């Protein structure tokens, strides 16, 4: 009788169901245990103990696309005792974007303006991937790993789906903006700020080379910021402060006529920070 009970329990162990609301059960066999062992609402005879590692009740799975202001806040505030929260995003951190211009010139360190998404209390799972397609019939999101170029995809099932992917920078079809160039940088993500900081320092170091001509040095010390929104204006001010502080601490060896570096802010309208009405 005990052997038949153990065999029946082993068959019933492992994962129950394959959908988003899945309960996992782990089997622990105890030889010589009590004759009657309770497993949830059922009782079995034999020396076997079944321990449930999943929630006592099925929790609806909530899949959040994005780790920005909306996605990060939603994932943190949702009650994890009632919902199984999964996050899908190419970025594994939340970025405090108002301080991005300061990090781009070194006023703040990058770690000071980001919060890893895995620090969300009670988070079910995080996938660093891109969401390619949403299948509303089967209630699943098709995703692709951001580090894998082989084209392999995987699916994440959901009961509720939250789309908080944000938006992309509008280039207004300006020629040359979308080209991969070393001297062209966006300022929207953390890796953009890293690229800008490295590029600015590179330009200052290269300009100190005595083998360069005046025109070459002038080109290296010319900076142009396109757009007069909040981020652009803040970055222009931060870069201006950085250039002044650099000159005071490390006097430039080039000609006095080049001490005044070029910093331009270009905007298509006569007003700055137009979105805020100022």
PDB file of C-alpha atoms in Angstrom:
ATOM      1  CA  UNK A   1       0.000   0.000   0.000  1.00  0.00           C
ATOM      2  CA  UNK A   2       2.834   2.389   0.871  1.00  0.00           C
ATOM      3  CA  UNK A   3       4.632   1.638  -2.395  1.00  0.00           C
ATOM      4  CA  UNK A   4       1.506   2.336  -4.442  1.00  0.00           C
ATOM      5  CA  UNK A   5       0.962   5.639  -2.600  1.00  0.00           C
ATOM      6  CA  UNK A   6       4.539   6.713  -3.258  1.00  0.00           C
ATOM      7  CA  UNK A   7       4.227   5.853  -6.941  1.00  0.00           C
ATOM      8  CA  UNK A   8       0.979   7.830  -7.192  1.00  0.00           C
ATOM      9  CA  UNK A   9       2.552  10.877  -5.498  1.00  0.00           C
ATOM     10  CA  UNK A  10       5.601  10.777  -7.775  1.00  0.00           C
ATOM     11  CA  UNK A  11       3.343  10.818 -10.822  1.00  0.00           C
ATOM     12  CA  UNK A  12       1.428  13.822  -9.484  1.00  0.00           C
ATOM     13  CA  UNK A  13       4.544  15.801  -8.493  1.00  0.00           C
ATOM     14  CA  UNK A  14       6.333  18.435 -10.660  1.00  0.00           C
ATOM     15  CA  UNK A  15       4.651  21.316 -12.445  1.00  0.00           C
ATOM     16  CA  UNK A  16       0.866  21.549 -12.465  1.00  0.00           C
ATOM     17  CA  UNK A  17      -0.224  23.182 -15.723  1.00  0.00           C
ATOM     18  CA  UNK A  18       1.768  25.118 -18.285  1.00  0.00           C
ATOM     19  CA  UNK A  19      -0.081  28.433 -18.446  1.00  0.00           C
ATOM     20  CA  UNK A  20       0.802  31.735 -16.799  1.00  0.00           C
ATOM     21  CA  UNK A  21      -0.882  30.717 -13.545  1.00  0.00           C
ATOM     22  CA  UNK A  22       1.338  27.731 -12.702  1.00  0.00           C
ATOM     23  CA  UNK A  23       1.715  26.011  -9.347  1.00  0.00           C
ATOM     24  CA  UNK A  24       4.964  24.105  -8.762  1.00  0.00           C
ATOM     25  CA  UNK A  25       5.096  21.176  -6.358  1.00  0.00           C
ATOM     26  CA  UNK A  26       8.246  19.569  -4.964  1.00  0.00           C
ATOM     27  CA  UNK A  27       8.285  15.954  -3.770  1.00  0.00           C
ATOM     28  CA  UNK A  28      10.219  14.928  -0.690  1.00  0.00           C
ATOM     29  CA  UNK A  29      10.194  11.211   0.149  1.00  0.00           C
ATOM     30  CA  UNK A  30      10.634  10.299   3.768  1.00  0.00           C
ATOM     31  CA  UNK A  31      11.150   6.623   4.398  1.00  0.00           C
ATOM     32  CA  UNK A  32       9.441   5.441   7.544  1.00  0.00           C
ATOM     33  CA  UNK A  33       7.332   8.580   7.895  1.00  0.00           C
ATOM     34  CA  UNK A  34       3.817   8.751   9.225  1.00  0.00           C
ATOM     35  CA  UNK A  35       1.186   6.563   7.643  1.00  0.00           C
ATOM     36  CA  UNK A  36      -1.022   9.559   6.814  1.00  0.00           C
ATOM     37  CA  UNK A  37       0.454  12.690   5.227  1.00  0.00           C
ATOM     38  CA  UNK A  38      -1.619  15.671   4.168  1.00  0.00           C
ATOM     39  CA  UNK A  39      -1.053  17.262   0.734  1.00  0.00           C
ATOM     40  CA  UNK A  40      -3.184  20.368   0.492  1.00  0.00           C
ATOM     41  CA  UNK A  41      -6.810  19.376   0.925  1.00  0.00           C
ATOM     42  CA  UNK A  42      -6.049  15.673   0.220  1.00  0.00           C
ATOM     43  CA  UNK A  43      -4.620  12.961   2.490  1.00  0.00           C
ATOM     44  CA  UNK A  44      -2.459  10.091   1.295  1.00  0.00           C
ATOM     45  CA  UNK A  45      -1.253   6.935   2.979  1.00  0.00           C
ATOM     46  CA  UNK A  46       2.413   5.998   2.878  1.00  0.00           C
ATOM     47  CA  UNK A  47       5.802   7.406   3.768  1.00  0.00           C
ATOM     48  CA  UNK A  48       5.791  10.394   1.406  1.00  0.00           C
ATOM     49  CA  UNK A  49       5.631  14.101   2.124  1.00  0.00           C
ATOM     50  CA  UNK A  50       4.677  16.584  -0.593  1.00  0.00           C
ATOM     51  CA  UNK A  51       5.745  20.213  -0.020  1.00  0.00           C
ATOM     52  CA  UNK A  52       4.277  22.957  -2.226  1.00  0.00           C
ATOM     53  CA  UNK A  53       6.740  25.655  -3.308  1.00  0.00           C
ATOM     54  CA  UNK A  54       4.164  27.702  -5.204  1.00  0.00           C
ATOM     55  CA  UNK A  55       1.398  30.002  -3.980  1.00  0.00           C
ATOM     56  CA  UNK A  56      -1.615  28.377  -2.347  1.00  0.00           C
ATOM     57  CA  UNK A  57      -3.824  29.955  -4.989  1.00  0.00           C
ATOM     58  CA  UNK A  58      -3.273  30.800  -8.625  1.00  0.00           C
ATOM     59  CA  UNK A  59      -2.137  34.367  -9.162  1.00  0.00           C
ATOM     60  CA  UNK A  60      -2.923  36.106 -12.466  1.00  0.00           C
ATOM     61  CA  UNK A  61       0.255  36.885 -14.390  1.00  0.00           C
ATOM     62  CA  UNK A  62       0.858  40.529 -15.276  1.00  0.00           C
ATOM     63  CA  UNK A  63       3.478  41.165 -17.962  1.00  0.00           C
ATOM     64  CA  UNK A  64       4.908  44.696 -18.097  1.00  0.00           C
ATOM     65  CA  UNK A  65       6.670  45.884 -21.251  1.00  0.00           C
ATOM     66  CA  UNK A  66       9.161  48.626 -20.418  1.00  0.00           C
ATOM     67  CA  UNK A  67      11.178  49.813 -17.418  1.00  0.00           C
ATOM     68  CA  UNK A  68      10.619  53.554 -17.755  1.00  0.00           C
ATOM     69  CA  UNK A  69       8.577  55.848 -15.553  1.00  0.00           C
ATOM     70  CA  UNK A  70       5.311  54.008 -16.157  1.00  0.00           C
ATOM     71  CA  UNK A  71       6.552  50.423 -16.257  1.00  0.00           C
ATOM     72  CA  UNK A  72       8.889  50.718 -13.265  1.00  0.00           C
ATOM     73  CA  UNK A  73       6.319  52.452 -11.069  1.00  0.00           C
ATOM     74  CA  UNK A  74       3.569  49.997 -11.992  1.00  0.00           C
ATOM     75  CA  UNK A  75       5.783  46.973 -11.324  1.00  0.00           C
ATOM     76  CA  UNK A  76       6.820  48.311  -7.920  1.00  0.00           C
ATOM     77  CA  UNK A  77       3.392  49.329  -6.687  1.00  0.00           C
ATOM     78  CA  UNK A  78       1.410  46.274  -7.826  1.00  0.00           C
ATOM     79  CA  UNK A  79       0.544  43.860  -5.007  1.00  0.00           C
ATOM     80  CA  UNK A  80       2.786  40.823  -5.557  1.00  0.00           C
ATOM     81  CA  UNK A  81       0.698  38.691  -3.195  1.00  0.00           C
ATOM     82  CA  UNK A  82      -2.181  38.940  -5.670  1.00  0.00           C
ATOM     83  CA  UNK A  83      -0.330  39.078  -9.011  1.00  0.00           C
ATOM     84  CA  UNK A  84       2.646  37.335 -10.594  1.00  0.00           C
ATOM     85  CA  UNK A  85       4.562  40.251 -12.151  1.00  0.00           C
ATOM     86  CA  UNK A  86       6.976  39.722 -15.076  1.00  0.00           C
ATOM     87  CA  UNK A  87       8.892  42.516 -16.826  1.00  0.00           C
ATOM     88  CA  UNK A  88      10.235  42.539 -20.396  1.00  0.00           C
ATOM     89  CA  UNK A  89      12.550  45.342 -21.527  1.00  0.00           C
ATOM     90  CA  UNK A  90      15.872  45.838 -23.362  1.00  0.00           C
ATOM     91  CA  UNK A  91      16.952  48.078 -20.480  1.00  0.00           C
ATOM     92  CA  UNK A  92      17.536  46.328 -17.149  1.00  0.00           C
ATOM     93  CA  UNK A  93      17.215  49.508 -15.095  1.00  0.00           C
ATOM     94  CA  UNK A  94      15.002  52.506 -14.486  1.00  0.00           C
ATOM     95  CA  UNK A  95      16.639  55.775 -15.543  1.00  0.00           C
ATOM     96  CA  UNK A  96      15.945  59.110 -13.854  1.00  0.00           C
ATOM     97  CA  UNK A  97      16.075  61.069 -17.096  1.00  0.00           C
ATOM     98  CA  UNK A  98      16.065  64.659 -15.677  1.00  0.00           C
ATOM     99  CA  UNK A  99      19.597  64.017 -14.347  1.00  0.00           C
ATOM    100  CA  UNK A 100      20.881  62.465 -17.576  1.00  0.00           C
ATOM    101  CA  UNK A 101      22.565  65.701 -18.799  1.00  0.00           C
ATOM    102  CA  UNK A 102      24.493  65.941 -15.521  1.00  0.00           C
ATOM    103  CA  UNK A 103      25.765  62.382 -15.886  1.00  0.00           C
ATOM    104  CA  UNK A 104      26.839  63.057 -19.478  1.00  0.00           C
ATOM    105  CA  UNK A 105      29.512  65.538 -18.337  1.00  0.00           C
ATOM    106  CA  UNK A 106      30.481  63.877 -15.053  1.00  0.00           C
ATOM    107  CA  UNK A 107      28.607  66.069 -12.564  1.00  0.00           C
ATOM    108  CA  UNK A 108      26.872  62.887 -11.397  1.00  0.00           C
ATOM    109  CA  UNK A 109      27.925  59.288 -11.705  1.00  0.00           C
ATOM    110  CA  UNK A 110      25.828  56.891 -13.747  1.00  0.00           C
ATOM    111  CA  UNK A 111      24.978  54.710 -10.752  1.00  0.00           C
ATOM    112  CA  UNK A 112      23.348  57.727  -9.070  1.00  0.00           C
ATOM    113  CA  UNK A 113      20.596  58.076 -11.666  1.00  0.00           C
ATOM    114  CA  UNK A 114      19.597  54.457 -12.239  1.00  0.00           C
ATOM    115  CA  UNK A 115      17.767  51.751 -10.311  1.00  0.00           C
ATOM    116  CA  UNK A 116      18.092  48.087 -11.388  1.00  0.00           C
ATOM    117  CA  UNK A 117      14.718  46.578 -12.239  1.00  0.00           C
ATOM    118  CA  UNK A 118      15.617  43.366 -10.401  1.00  0.00           C
ATOM    119  CA  UNK A 119      15.440  45.290  -7.120  1.00  0.00           C
ATOM    120  CA  UNK A 120      11.639  45.394  -7.424  1.00  0.00           C
ATOM    121  CA  UNK A 121      10.385  43.539  -4.314  1.00  0.00           C
ATOM    122  CA  UNK A 122       8.588  40.304  -5.155  1.00  0.00           C
ATOM    123  CA  UNK A 123       9.269  40.509  -8.905  1.00  0.00           C
ATOM    124  CA  UNK A 124       8.451  37.188 -10.549  1.00  0.00           C
ATOM    125  CA  UNK A 125      10.926  37.400 -13.424  1.00  0.00           C
ATOM    126  CA  UNK A 126      12.727  39.877 -15.655  1.00  0.00           C
ATOM    127  CA  UNK A 127      13.694  39.229 -19.283  1.00  0.00           C
ATOM    128  CA  UNK A 128      16.203  41.529 -21.000  1.00  0.00           C
ATOM    129  CA  UNK A 129      14.599  41.244 -24.392  1.00  0.00           C
ATOM    130  CA  UNK A 130      12.597  43.091 -27.024  1.00  0.00           C
ATOM    131  CA  UNK A 131       8.897  42.475 -27.487  1.00  0.00           C
ATOM    132  CA  UNK A 132       8.342  41.685 -31.166  1.00  0.00           C
ATOM    133  CA  UNK A 133       4.692  40.712 -31.351  1.00  0.00           C
ATOM    134  CA  UNK A 134       1.639  40.447 -29.116  1.00  0.00           C
ATOM    135  CA  UNK A 135      -0.662  37.497 -29.731  1.00  0.00           C
ATOM    136  CA  UNK A 136      -3.992  38.513 -28.227  1.00  0.00           C
ATOM    137  CA  UNK A 137      -5.654  35.167 -29.069  1.00  0.00           C
ATOM    138  CA  UNK A 138      -3.221  33.019 -27.106  1.00  0.00           C
ATOM    139  CA  UNK A 139      -2.425  35.864 -24.667  1.00  0.00           C
ATOM    140  CA  UNK A 140       1.331  35.740 -25.144  1.00  0.00           C
ATOM    141  CA  UNK A 141       4.160  38.117 -26.067  1.00  0.00           C
ATOM    142  CA  UNK A 142       6.815  36.995 -28.541  1.00  0.00           C
ATOM    143  CA  UNK A 143      10.242  38.252 -27.437  1.00  0.00           C
ATOM    144  CA  UNK A 144      13.814  38.226 -28.711  1.00  0.00           C
ATOM    145  CA  UNK A 145      16.962  38.288 -26.602  1.00  0.00           C
ATOM    146  CA  UNK A 146      18.862  41.562 -27.074  1.00  0.00           C
ATOM    147  CA  UNK A 147      22.194  39.700 -26.965  1.00  0.00           C
ATOM    148  CA  UNK A 148      21.267  37.000 -29.481  1.00  0.00           C
ATOM    149  CA  UNK A 149      21.348  37.808 -33.201  1.00  0.00           C
ATOM    150  CA  UNK A 150      20.378  34.306 -34.320  1.00  0.00           C
ATOM    151  CA  UNK A 151      16.701  35.200 -34.616  1.00  0.00           C
ATOM    152  CA  UNK A 152      15.549  32.840 -31.876  1.00  0.00           C
ATOM    153  CA  UNK A 153      12.480  33.978 -29.972  1.00  0.00           C
ATOM    154  CA  UNK A 154      10.542  32.941 -26.899  1.00  0.00           C
ATOM    155  CA  UNK A 155       7.016  33.551 -25.675  1.00  0.00           C
ATOM    156  CA  UNK A 156       5.819  34.931 -22.352  1.00  0.00           C
ATOM    157  CA  UNK A 157       2.205  34.146 -21.479  1.00  0.00           C
ATOM    158  CA  UNK A 158       0.091  36.717 -19.663  1.00  0.00           C
ATOM    159  CA  UNK A 159      -3.282  37.255 -18.060  1.00  0.00           C
ATOM    160  CA  UNK A 160      -2.893  41.041 -18.109  1.00  0.00           C
ATOM    161  CA  UNK A 161      -0.538  43.041 -20.321  1.00  0.00           C
ATOM    162  CA  UNK A 162       0.820  46.512 -19.558  1.00  0.00           C
ATOM    163  CA  UNK A 163       2.497  48.306 -22.486  1.00  0.00           C
ATOM    164  CA  UNK A 164       4.797  51.051 -21.161  1.00  0.00           C
ATOM    165  CA  UNK A 165       7.460  51.129 -23.863  1.00  0.00           C
ATOM    166  CA  UNK A 166       7.723  54.907 -24.195  1.00  0.00           C
ATOM    167  CA  UNK A 167       8.661  56.477 -27.526  1.00  0.00           C
ATOM    168  CA  UNK A 168      11.616  56.986 -29.823  1.00  0.00           C
ATOM    169  CA  UNK A 169      13.401  60.236 -30.631  1.00  0.00           C
ATOM    170  CA  UNK A 170      11.748  62.071 -33.532  1.00  0.00           C
ATOM    171  CA  UNK A 171      14.406  63.044 -36.063  1.00  0.00           C
ATOM    172  CA  UNK A 172      11.946  64.728 -38.494  1.00  0.00           C
ATOM    173  CA  UNK A 173      13.617  62.829 -41.365  1.00  0.00           C
ATOM    174  CA  UNK A 174      16.727  65.007 -41.123  1.00  0.00           C
ATOM    175  CA  UNK A 175      19.371  63.709 -43.509  1.00  0.00           C
ATOM    176  CA  UNK A 176      22.342  62.072 -41.816  1.00  0.00           C
ATOM    177  CA  UNK A 177      20.841  61.929 -38.324  1.00  0.00           C
ATOM    178  CA  UNK A 178      20.185  58.197 -38.393  1.00  0.00           C
ATOM    179  CA  UNK A 179      23.697  57.365 -39.657  1.00  0.00           C
ATOM    180  CA  UNK A 180      26.096  55.525 -37.348  1.00  0.00           C
ATOM    181  CA  UNK A 181      28.690  58.239 -36.753  1.00  0.00           C
ATOM    182  CA  UNK A 182      31.170  58.807 -33.962  1.00  0.00           C
ATOM    183  CA  UNK A 183      30.495  62.540 -33.756  1.00  0.00           C
ATOM    184  CA  UNK A 184      26.687  62.180 -33.547  1.00  0.00           C
ATOM    185  CA  UNK A 185      25.065  61.341 -30.220  1.00  0.00           C
ATOM    186  CA  UNK A 186      21.540  61.121 -28.868  1.00  0.00           C
ATOM    187  CA  UNK A 187      20.696  61.787 -25.230  1.00  0.00           C
ATOM    188  CA  UNK A 188      17.887  59.498 -24.157  1.00  0.00           C
ATOM    189  CA  UNK A 189      19.483  56.427 -22.557  1.00  0.00           C
ATOM    190  CA  UNK A 190      22.325  55.772 -20.161  1.00  0.00           C
ATOM    191  CA  UNK A 191      24.648  54.470 -22.877  1.00  0.00           C
ATOM    192  CA  UNK A 192      24.077  57.742 -24.770  1.00  0.00           C
ATOM    193  CA  UNK A 193      25.420  59.707 -21.798  1.00  0.00           C
ATOM    194  CA  UNK A 194      28.456  57.410 -21.610  1.00  0.00           C
ATOM    195  CA  UNK A 195      29.162  57.951 -25.294  1.00  0.00           C
ATOM    196  CA  UNK A 196      28.886  61.746 -24.946  1.00  0.00           C
ATOM    197  CA  UNK A 197      31.183  61.840 -21.914  1.00  0.00           C
ATOM    198  CA  UNK A 198      33.829  59.743 -23.653  1.00  0.00           C
ATOM    199  CA  UNK A 199      33.575  61.786 -26.843  1.00  0.00           C
ATOM    200  CA  UNK A 200      33.878  65.159 -25.083  1.00  0.00           C
ATOM    201  CA  UNK A 201      36.938  64.044 -23.124  1.00  0.00           C
ATOM    202  CA  UNK A 202      38.451  62.634 -26.303  1.00  0.00           C
ATOM    203  CA  UNK A 203      38.010  65.959 -28.099  1.00  0.00           C
ATOM    204  CA  UNK A 204      39.693  67.898 -25.283  1.00  0.00           C
ATOM    205  CA  UNK A 205      42.618  65.497 -25.107  1.00  0.00           C
ATOM    206  CA  UNK A 206      43.119  65.429 -28.862  1.00  0.00           C
ATOM    207  CA  UNK A 207      42.953  69.233 -29.046  1.00  0.00           C
ATOM    208  CA  UNK A 208      45.964  69.454 -26.708  1.00  0.00           C
ATOM    209  CA  UNK A 209      48.130  67.660 -29.249  1.00  0.00           C
ATOM    210  CA  UNK A 210      50.707  70.205 -30.522  1.00  0.00           C
ATOM    211  CA  UNK A 211      50.857  68.481 -33.907  1.00  0.00           C
ATOM    212  CA  UNK A 212      47.334  69.632 -34.821  1.00  0.00           C
ATOM    213  CA  UNK A 213      46.665  72.666 -36.953  1.00  0.00           C
ATOM    214  CA  UNK A 214      44.505  75.554 -35.794  1.00  0.00           C
ATOM    215  CA  UNK A 215      41.597  74.465 -37.991  1.00  0.00           C
ATOM    216  CA  UNK A 216      41.769  70.884 -36.722  1.00  0.00           C
ATOM    217  CA  UNK A 217      41.838  72.103 -33.120  1.00  0.00           C
ATOM    218  CA  UNK A 218      38.952  74.476 -33.742  1.00  0.00           C
ATOM    219  CA  UNK A 219      36.878  71.631 -35.180  1.00  0.00           C
ATOM    220  CA  UNK A 220      37.535  69.415 -32.163  1.00  0.00           C
ATOM    221  CA  UNK A 221      36.444  72.178 -29.772  1.00  0.00           C
ATOM    222  CA  UNK A 222      33.157  72.936 -31.525  1.00  0.00           C
ATOM    223  CA  UNK A 223      29.978  71.442 -30.019  1.00  0.00           C
ATOM    224  CA  UNK A 224      26.461  71.708 -31.411  1.00  0.00           C
ATOM    225  CA  UNK A 225      23.255  70.798 -29.541  1.00  0.00           C
ATOM    226  CA  UNK A 226      20.158  70.405 -31.718  1.00  0.00           C
ATOM    227  CA  UNK A 227      16.784  71.092 -30.112  1.00  0.00           C
ATOM    228  CA  UNK A 228      15.857  73.427 -27.268  1.00  0.00           C
ATOM    229  CA  UNK A 229      13.771  71.187 -25.075  1.00  0.00           C
ATOM    230  CA  UNK A 230      14.343  70.592 -21.381  1.00  0.00           C
ATOM    231  CA  UNK A 231      17.053  67.965 -21.927  1.00  0.00           C
ATOM    232  CA  UNK A 232      18.901  70.000 -24.580  1.00  0.00           C
ATOM    233  CA  UNK A 233      18.935  73.221 -22.568  1.00  0.00           C
ATOM    234  CA  UNK A 234      20.037  71.423 -19.416  1.00  0.00           C
ATOM    235  CA  UNK A 235      22.805  69.604 -21.267  1.00  0.00           C
ATOM    236  CA  UNK A 236      24.005  72.840 -22.911  1.00  0.00           C
ATOM    237  CA  UNK A 237      24.299  74.495 -19.502  1.00  0.00           C
ATOM    238  CA  UNK A 238      26.094  71.478 -18.030  1.00  0.00           C
ATOM    239  CA  UNK A 239      28.538  71.318 -20.940  1.00  0.00           C
ATOM    240  CA  UNK A 240      29.225  75.055 -20.694  1.00  0.00           C
ATOM    241  CA  UNK A 241      30.043  74.724 -16.977  1.00  0.00           C
ATOM    242  CA  UNK A 242      32.273  71.745 -17.719  1.00  0.00           C
ATOM    243  CA  UNK A 243      34.220  73.628 -20.377  1.00  0.00           C
ATOM    244  CA  UNK A 244      34.838  76.584 -18.048  1.00  0.00           C
ATOM    245  CA  UNK A 245      35.883  74.332 -15.168  1.00  0.00           C
ATOM    246  CA  UNK A 246      38.216  72.382 -17.466  1.00  0.00           C
ATOM    247  CA  UNK A 247      39.976  75.565 -18.572  1.00  0.00           C
ATOM    248  CA  UNK A 248      40.433  76.781 -15.007  1.00  0.00           C
ATOM    249  CA  UNK A 249      41.881  73.496 -13.773  1.00  0.00           C
ATOM    250  CA  UNK A 250      43.846  72.548 -16.887  1.00  0.00           C
ATOM    251  CA  UNK A 251      44.917  75.717 -18.751  1.00  0.00           C
ATOM    252  CA  UNK A 252      44.920  74.930 -22.481  1.00  0.00           C
ATOM    253  CA  UNK A 253      48.278  75.025 -24.285  1.00  0.00           C
ATOM    254  CA  UNK A 254      46.824  76.270 -27.550  1.00  0.00           C
ATOM    255  CA  UNK A 255      46.665  79.856 -28.813  1.00  0.00           C
ATOM    256  CA  UNK A 256      44.653  82.419 -26.809  1.00  0.00           C
ATOM    257  CA  UNK A 257      42.398  82.974 -29.803  1.00  0.00           C
ATOM    258  CA  UNK A 258      41.112  79.426 -29.384  1.00  0.00           C
ATOM    259  CA  UNK A 259      40.432  79.621 -25.664  1.00  0.00           C
ATOM    260  CA  UNK A 260      36.886  80.609 -26.469  1.00  0.00           C
ATOM    261  CA  UNK A 261      35.396  77.313 -27.594  1.00  0.00           C
ATOM    262  CA  UNK A 262      32.280  77.034 -29.741  1.00  0.00           C
ATOM    263  CA  UNK A 263      29.042  75.821 -28.174  1.00  0.00           C
ATOM    264  CA  UNK A 264      25.887  76.246 -30.256  1.00  0.00           C
ATOM    265  CA  UNK A 265      22.253  75.523 -29.403  1.00  0.00           C
ATOM    266  CA  UNK A 266      20.046  75.182 -32.498  1.00  0.00           C
ATOM    267  CA  UNK A 267      16.267  75.442 -32.376  1.00  0.00           C
ATOM    268  CA  UNK A 268      13.691  75.817 -35.147  1.00  0.00           C
ATOM    269  CA  UNK A 269      11.481  78.226 -33.173  1.00  0.00           C
ATOM    270  CA  UNK A 270      12.287  81.460 -31.288  1.00  0.00           C
ATOM    271  CA  UNK A 271      11.348  79.976 -27.916  1.00  0.00           C
ATOM    272  CA  UNK A 272      13.271  77.642 -25.595  1.00  0.00           C
ATOM    273  CA  UNK A 273      11.696  74.732 -23.713  1.00  0.00           C
ATOM    274  CA  UNK A 274       8.518  75.259 -25.695  1.00  0.00           C
ATOM    275  CA  UNK A 275       6.716  72.291 -24.141  1.00  0.00           C
ATOM    276  CA  UNK A 276       6.680  73.985 -20.722  1.00  0.00           C
ATOM    277  CA  UNK A 277       5.499  77.302 -22.134  1.00  0.00           C
ATOM    278  CA  UNK A 278       8.561  79.270 -20.980  1.00  0.00           C
TER     279      UNK A 278
END
